[in-house]
Short mmCIF file of C-alpha atoms and ligand atoms in Angstrom, two decimals:
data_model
loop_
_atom_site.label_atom_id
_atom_site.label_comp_id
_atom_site.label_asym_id
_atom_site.label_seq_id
_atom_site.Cartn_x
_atom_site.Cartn_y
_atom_site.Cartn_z
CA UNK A 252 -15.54 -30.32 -14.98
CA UNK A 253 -13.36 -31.06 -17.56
CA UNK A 254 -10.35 -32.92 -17.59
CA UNK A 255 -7.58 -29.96 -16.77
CA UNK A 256 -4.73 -30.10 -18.99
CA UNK A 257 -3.35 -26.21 -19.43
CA UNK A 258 -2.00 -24.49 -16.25
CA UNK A 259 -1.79 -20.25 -17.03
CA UNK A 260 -0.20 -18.16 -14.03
CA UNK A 261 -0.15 -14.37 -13.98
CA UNK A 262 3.04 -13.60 -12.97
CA UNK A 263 3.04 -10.31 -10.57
CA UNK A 264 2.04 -11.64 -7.33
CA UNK A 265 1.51 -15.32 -8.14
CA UNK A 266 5.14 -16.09 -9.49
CA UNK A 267 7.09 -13.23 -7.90
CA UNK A 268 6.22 -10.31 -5.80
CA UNK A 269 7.26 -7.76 -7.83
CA UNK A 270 4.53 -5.56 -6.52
CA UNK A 271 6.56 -3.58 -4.11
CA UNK A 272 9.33 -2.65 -7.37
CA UNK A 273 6.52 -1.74 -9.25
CA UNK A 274 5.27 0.62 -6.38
CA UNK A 275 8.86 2.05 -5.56
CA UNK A 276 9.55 3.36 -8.59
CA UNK A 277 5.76 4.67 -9.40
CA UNK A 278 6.53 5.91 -6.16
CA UNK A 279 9.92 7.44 -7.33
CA UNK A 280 8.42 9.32 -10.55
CA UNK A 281 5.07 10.44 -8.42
CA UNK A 282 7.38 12.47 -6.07
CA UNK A 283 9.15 14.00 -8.81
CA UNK A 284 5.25 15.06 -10.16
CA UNK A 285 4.51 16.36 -6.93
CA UNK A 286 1.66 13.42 -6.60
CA UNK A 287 0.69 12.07 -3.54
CA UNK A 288 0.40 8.73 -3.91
CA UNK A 289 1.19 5.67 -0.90
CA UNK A 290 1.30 2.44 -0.59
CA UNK A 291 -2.51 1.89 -0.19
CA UNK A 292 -3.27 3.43 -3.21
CA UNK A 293 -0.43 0.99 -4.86
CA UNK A 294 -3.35 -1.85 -4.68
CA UNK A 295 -5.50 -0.46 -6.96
CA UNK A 296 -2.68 -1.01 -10.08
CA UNK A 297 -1.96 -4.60 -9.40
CA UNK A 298 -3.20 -6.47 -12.90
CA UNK A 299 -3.44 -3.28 -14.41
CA UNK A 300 -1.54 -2.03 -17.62
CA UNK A 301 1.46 0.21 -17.02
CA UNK A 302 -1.10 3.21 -19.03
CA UNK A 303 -3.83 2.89 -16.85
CA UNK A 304 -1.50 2.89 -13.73
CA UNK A 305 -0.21 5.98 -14.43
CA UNK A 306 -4.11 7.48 -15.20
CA UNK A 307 -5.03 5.99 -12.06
CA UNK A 308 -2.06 8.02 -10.50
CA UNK A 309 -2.95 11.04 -12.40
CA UNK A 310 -6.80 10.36 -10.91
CA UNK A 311 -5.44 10.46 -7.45
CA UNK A 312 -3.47 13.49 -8.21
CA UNK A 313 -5.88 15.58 -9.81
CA UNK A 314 -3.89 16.37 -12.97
CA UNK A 315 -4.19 15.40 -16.43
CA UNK A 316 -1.69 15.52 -19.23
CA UNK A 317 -1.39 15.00 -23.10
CA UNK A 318 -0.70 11.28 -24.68
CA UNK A 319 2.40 12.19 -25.36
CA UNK A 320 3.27 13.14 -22.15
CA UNK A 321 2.08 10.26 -20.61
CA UNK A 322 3.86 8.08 -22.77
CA UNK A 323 7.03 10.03 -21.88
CA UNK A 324 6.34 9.13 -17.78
CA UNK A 325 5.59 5.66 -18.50
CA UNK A 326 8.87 5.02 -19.79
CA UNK A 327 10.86 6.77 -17.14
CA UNK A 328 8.62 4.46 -14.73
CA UNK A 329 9.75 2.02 -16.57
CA UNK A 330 13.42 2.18 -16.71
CA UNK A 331 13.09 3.15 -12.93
CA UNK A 332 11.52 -0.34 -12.61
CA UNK A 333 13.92 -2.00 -14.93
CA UNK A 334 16.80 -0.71 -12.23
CA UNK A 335 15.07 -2.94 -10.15
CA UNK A 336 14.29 -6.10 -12.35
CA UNK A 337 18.53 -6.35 -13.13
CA UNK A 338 18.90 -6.81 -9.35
CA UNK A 339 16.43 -9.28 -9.27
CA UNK A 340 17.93 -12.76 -7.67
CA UNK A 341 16.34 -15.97 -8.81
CA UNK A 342 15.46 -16.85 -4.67
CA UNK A 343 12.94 -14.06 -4.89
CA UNK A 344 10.65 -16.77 -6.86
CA UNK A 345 7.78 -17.06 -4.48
CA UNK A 346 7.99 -19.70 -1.75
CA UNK A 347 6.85 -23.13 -4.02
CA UNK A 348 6.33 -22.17 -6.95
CA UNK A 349 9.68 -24.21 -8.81
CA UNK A 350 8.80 -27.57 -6.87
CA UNK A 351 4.64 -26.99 -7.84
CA UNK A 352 5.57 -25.88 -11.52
CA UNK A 353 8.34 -28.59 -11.85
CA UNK A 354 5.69 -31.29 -10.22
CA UNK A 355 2.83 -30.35 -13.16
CA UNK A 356 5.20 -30.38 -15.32
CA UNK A 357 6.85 -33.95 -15.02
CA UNK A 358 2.38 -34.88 -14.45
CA UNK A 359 2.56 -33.80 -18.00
CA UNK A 360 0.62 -30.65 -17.03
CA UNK A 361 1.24 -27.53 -20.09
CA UNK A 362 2.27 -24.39 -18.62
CA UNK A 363 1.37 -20.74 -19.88
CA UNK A 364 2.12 -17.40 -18.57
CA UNK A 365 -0.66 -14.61 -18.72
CA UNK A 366 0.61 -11.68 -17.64
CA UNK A 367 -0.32 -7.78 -18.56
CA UNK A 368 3.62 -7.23 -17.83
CA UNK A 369 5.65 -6.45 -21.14
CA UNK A 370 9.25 -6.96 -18.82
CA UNK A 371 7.70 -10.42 -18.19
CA UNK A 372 10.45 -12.54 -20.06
CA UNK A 373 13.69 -10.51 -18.38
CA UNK A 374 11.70 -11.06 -14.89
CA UNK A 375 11.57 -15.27 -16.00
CA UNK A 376 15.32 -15.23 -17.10
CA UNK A 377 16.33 -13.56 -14.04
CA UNK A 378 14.07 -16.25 -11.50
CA UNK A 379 15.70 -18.38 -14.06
CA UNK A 380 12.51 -20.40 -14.18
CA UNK A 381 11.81 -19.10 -18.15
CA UNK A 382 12.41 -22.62 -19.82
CA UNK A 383 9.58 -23.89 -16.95
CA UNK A 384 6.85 -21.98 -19.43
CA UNK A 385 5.39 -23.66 -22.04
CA UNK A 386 4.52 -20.40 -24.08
CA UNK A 387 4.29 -16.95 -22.62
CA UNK A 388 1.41 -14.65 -23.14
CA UNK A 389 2.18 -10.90 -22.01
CA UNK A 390 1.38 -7.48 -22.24
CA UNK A 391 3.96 -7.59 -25.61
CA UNK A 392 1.55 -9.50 -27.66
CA UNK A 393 -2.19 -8.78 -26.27
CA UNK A 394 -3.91 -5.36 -26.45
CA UNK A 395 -6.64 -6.04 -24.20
CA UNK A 396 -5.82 -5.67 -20.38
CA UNK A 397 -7.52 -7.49 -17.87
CA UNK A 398 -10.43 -7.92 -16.92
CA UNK A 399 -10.68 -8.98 -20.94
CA UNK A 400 -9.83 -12.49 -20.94
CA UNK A 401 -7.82 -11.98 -24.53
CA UNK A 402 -4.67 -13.06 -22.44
CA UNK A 403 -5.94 -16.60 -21.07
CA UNK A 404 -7.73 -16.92 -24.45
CA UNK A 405 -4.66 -16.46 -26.62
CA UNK A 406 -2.64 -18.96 -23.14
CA UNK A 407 -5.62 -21.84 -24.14
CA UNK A 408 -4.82 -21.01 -27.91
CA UNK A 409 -1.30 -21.46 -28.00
CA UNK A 410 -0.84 -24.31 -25.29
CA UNK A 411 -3.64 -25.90 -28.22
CA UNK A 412 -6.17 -26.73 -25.89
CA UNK A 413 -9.98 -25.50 -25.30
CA UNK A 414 -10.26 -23.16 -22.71
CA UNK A 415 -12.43 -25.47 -20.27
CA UNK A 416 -9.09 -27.65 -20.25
CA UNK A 417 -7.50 -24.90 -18.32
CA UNK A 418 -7.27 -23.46 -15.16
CA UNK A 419 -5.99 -20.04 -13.92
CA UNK A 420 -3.63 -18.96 -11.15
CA UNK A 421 -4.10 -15.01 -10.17
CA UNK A 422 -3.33 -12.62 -7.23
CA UNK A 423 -5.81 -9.69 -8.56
CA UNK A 424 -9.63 -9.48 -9.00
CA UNK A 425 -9.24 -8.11 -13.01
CA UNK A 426 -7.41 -11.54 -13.08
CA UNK A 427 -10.12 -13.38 -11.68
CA UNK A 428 -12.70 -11.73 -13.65
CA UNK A 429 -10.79 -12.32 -16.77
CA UNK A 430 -10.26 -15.95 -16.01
CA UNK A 431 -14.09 -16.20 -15.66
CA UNK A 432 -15.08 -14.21 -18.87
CA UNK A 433 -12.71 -16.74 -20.82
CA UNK A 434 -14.94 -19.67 -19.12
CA UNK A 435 -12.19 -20.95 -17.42
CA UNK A 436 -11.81 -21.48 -13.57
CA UNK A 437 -9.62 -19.49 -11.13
CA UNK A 438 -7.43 -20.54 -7.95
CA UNK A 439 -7.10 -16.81 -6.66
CA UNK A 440 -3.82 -16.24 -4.07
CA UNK A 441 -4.74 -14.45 -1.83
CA UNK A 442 -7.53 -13.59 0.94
CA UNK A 443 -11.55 -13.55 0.32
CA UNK A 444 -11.03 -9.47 0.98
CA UNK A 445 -9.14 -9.18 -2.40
CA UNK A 446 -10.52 -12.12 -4.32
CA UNK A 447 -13.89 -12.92 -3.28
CA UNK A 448 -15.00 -13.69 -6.83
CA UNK A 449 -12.26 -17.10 -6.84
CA UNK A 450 -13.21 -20.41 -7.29
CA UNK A 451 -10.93 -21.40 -4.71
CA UNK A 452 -8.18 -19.37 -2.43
CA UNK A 453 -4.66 -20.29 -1.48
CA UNK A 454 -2.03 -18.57 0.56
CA UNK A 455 0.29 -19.32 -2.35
CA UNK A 456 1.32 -22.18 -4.14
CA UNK A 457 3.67 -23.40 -1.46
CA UNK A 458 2.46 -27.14 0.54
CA UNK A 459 0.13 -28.13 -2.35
CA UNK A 460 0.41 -29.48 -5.44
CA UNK A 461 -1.68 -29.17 -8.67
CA UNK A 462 -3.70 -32.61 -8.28
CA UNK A 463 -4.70 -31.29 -4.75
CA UNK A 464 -6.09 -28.02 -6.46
CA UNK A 465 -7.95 -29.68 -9.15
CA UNK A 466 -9.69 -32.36 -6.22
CA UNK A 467 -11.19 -29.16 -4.92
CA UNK A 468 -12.11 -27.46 -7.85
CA UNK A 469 -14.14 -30.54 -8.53
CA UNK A 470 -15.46 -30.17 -5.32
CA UNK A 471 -17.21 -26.48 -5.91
C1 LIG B 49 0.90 -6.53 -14.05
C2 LIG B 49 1.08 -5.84 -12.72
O1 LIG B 49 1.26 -7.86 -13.96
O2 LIG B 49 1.70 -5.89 -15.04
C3 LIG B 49 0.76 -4.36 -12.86
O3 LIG B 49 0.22 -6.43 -11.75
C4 LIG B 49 1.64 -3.76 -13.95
O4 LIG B 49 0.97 -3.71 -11.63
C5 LIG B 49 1.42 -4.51 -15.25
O5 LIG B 49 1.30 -2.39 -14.14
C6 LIG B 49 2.29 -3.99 -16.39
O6 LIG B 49 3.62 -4.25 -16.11
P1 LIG B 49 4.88 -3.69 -16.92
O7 LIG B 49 6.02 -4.53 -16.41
O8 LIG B 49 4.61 -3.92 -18.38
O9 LIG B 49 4.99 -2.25 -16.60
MG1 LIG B 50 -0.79 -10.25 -10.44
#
């Protein structure tokens, strides 16, 4: 392996669990469609665009509408979730994640978001953990949604170091999957249900700090 020298962290799920707003206010504009859609199904759009959540929702539904009309849902999803963002408080950071970025970043570590999320920044400002980031790669700047690795690509690119230098952090299997397909190895959060395609699997980034991780990535 590689010396590691790039860090890149999806953000929904690894950073914050913003999960359950993103389900409450699909939730919110399924009810007004007359969709049935729960909780369980609510797994199957983590690391998925906001687009092809609402076609999965449509899927589950039965019903299909025009582009147009998507579009149109997708944004009142999206100011529904936006409610939700502004009331964000910056102790809803995941449980270690300040003290384990802070640590790689005083080891000299360089940080990159790689998220399919284009409210990524306003999420960052309001954890008030933006300035942490070395460059931020969302769904504002790259077309391709996971499982394409274009995101950790264009993270390797603009941290200016070759994708074998870096190492991914990610709570869904397209995350995973796209972390492999750039070459690069993944620390999945989560269990080996969800993520049994990880190189390694933490609980979350809480108790453990980034020399720890590499040691056992060296060890698989
Ligand atoms: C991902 C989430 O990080 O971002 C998905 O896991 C979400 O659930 C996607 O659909 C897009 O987010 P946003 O904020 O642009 O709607
Ligand atoms: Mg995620």
């Amino acid at each position: 392996m590689k010396e590691i020298k790039g860090l890149l962290f999806d953000l929904d799920g690894v950073i914050v669990d913003t999960a359950k707003y993103h389900y409450l206010a699909w939730k919110q504009l399924s009810d007004q469609l007359g969709i049935d859609f729960n909780i369980k199904d609510n797994e199957r759009l983590k690391g998925v665009s906001r687009m092809r959540s609402f076609e999965i929702i449509l899927e589950i539904g039965g019903c299909t509408m025009s582009e147009e009309e998507k579009e149109k849902n997708c944004s009142k999803k999206n100011e529904i979730y936006l409610e939700y963002i502004y009331q964000l408080k910056a102790n809803e950071v995941l449980p270690g994640v300040i003290e384990f970025l802070t640590d790689a970043k005083a080891k000299g570590y360089k940080l990159a978001l790689g998220s399919a999320s284009k409210n990524s920044r306003v999420i960052l400002e309001k954890l008030d953990i933006l300035d942490l980031f070395d460059e931020i790669v969302d769904g504002t700047i790259v077309s391709k949604a996971k499982p394409d690795p274009e995101v950790f690509l264009k993270g390797a690119e603009l941290l200016k170091l070759a994708k074998n230098r870096c190492i991914v952090f990610e709570d869904a299997s397209s995350g995973i999957e796209a972390a492999h397909s750039a070459g690069m190895l993944a620390v999945g959060i989560g269990t080996v249900e969800n993520l049994p395609e990880a190189d390694i699997l933490l609980a979350g980034l809480n108790n453990i700090t980034v020399d720890e991780i590499i040691n056992k990535l060296q060890e698989v």
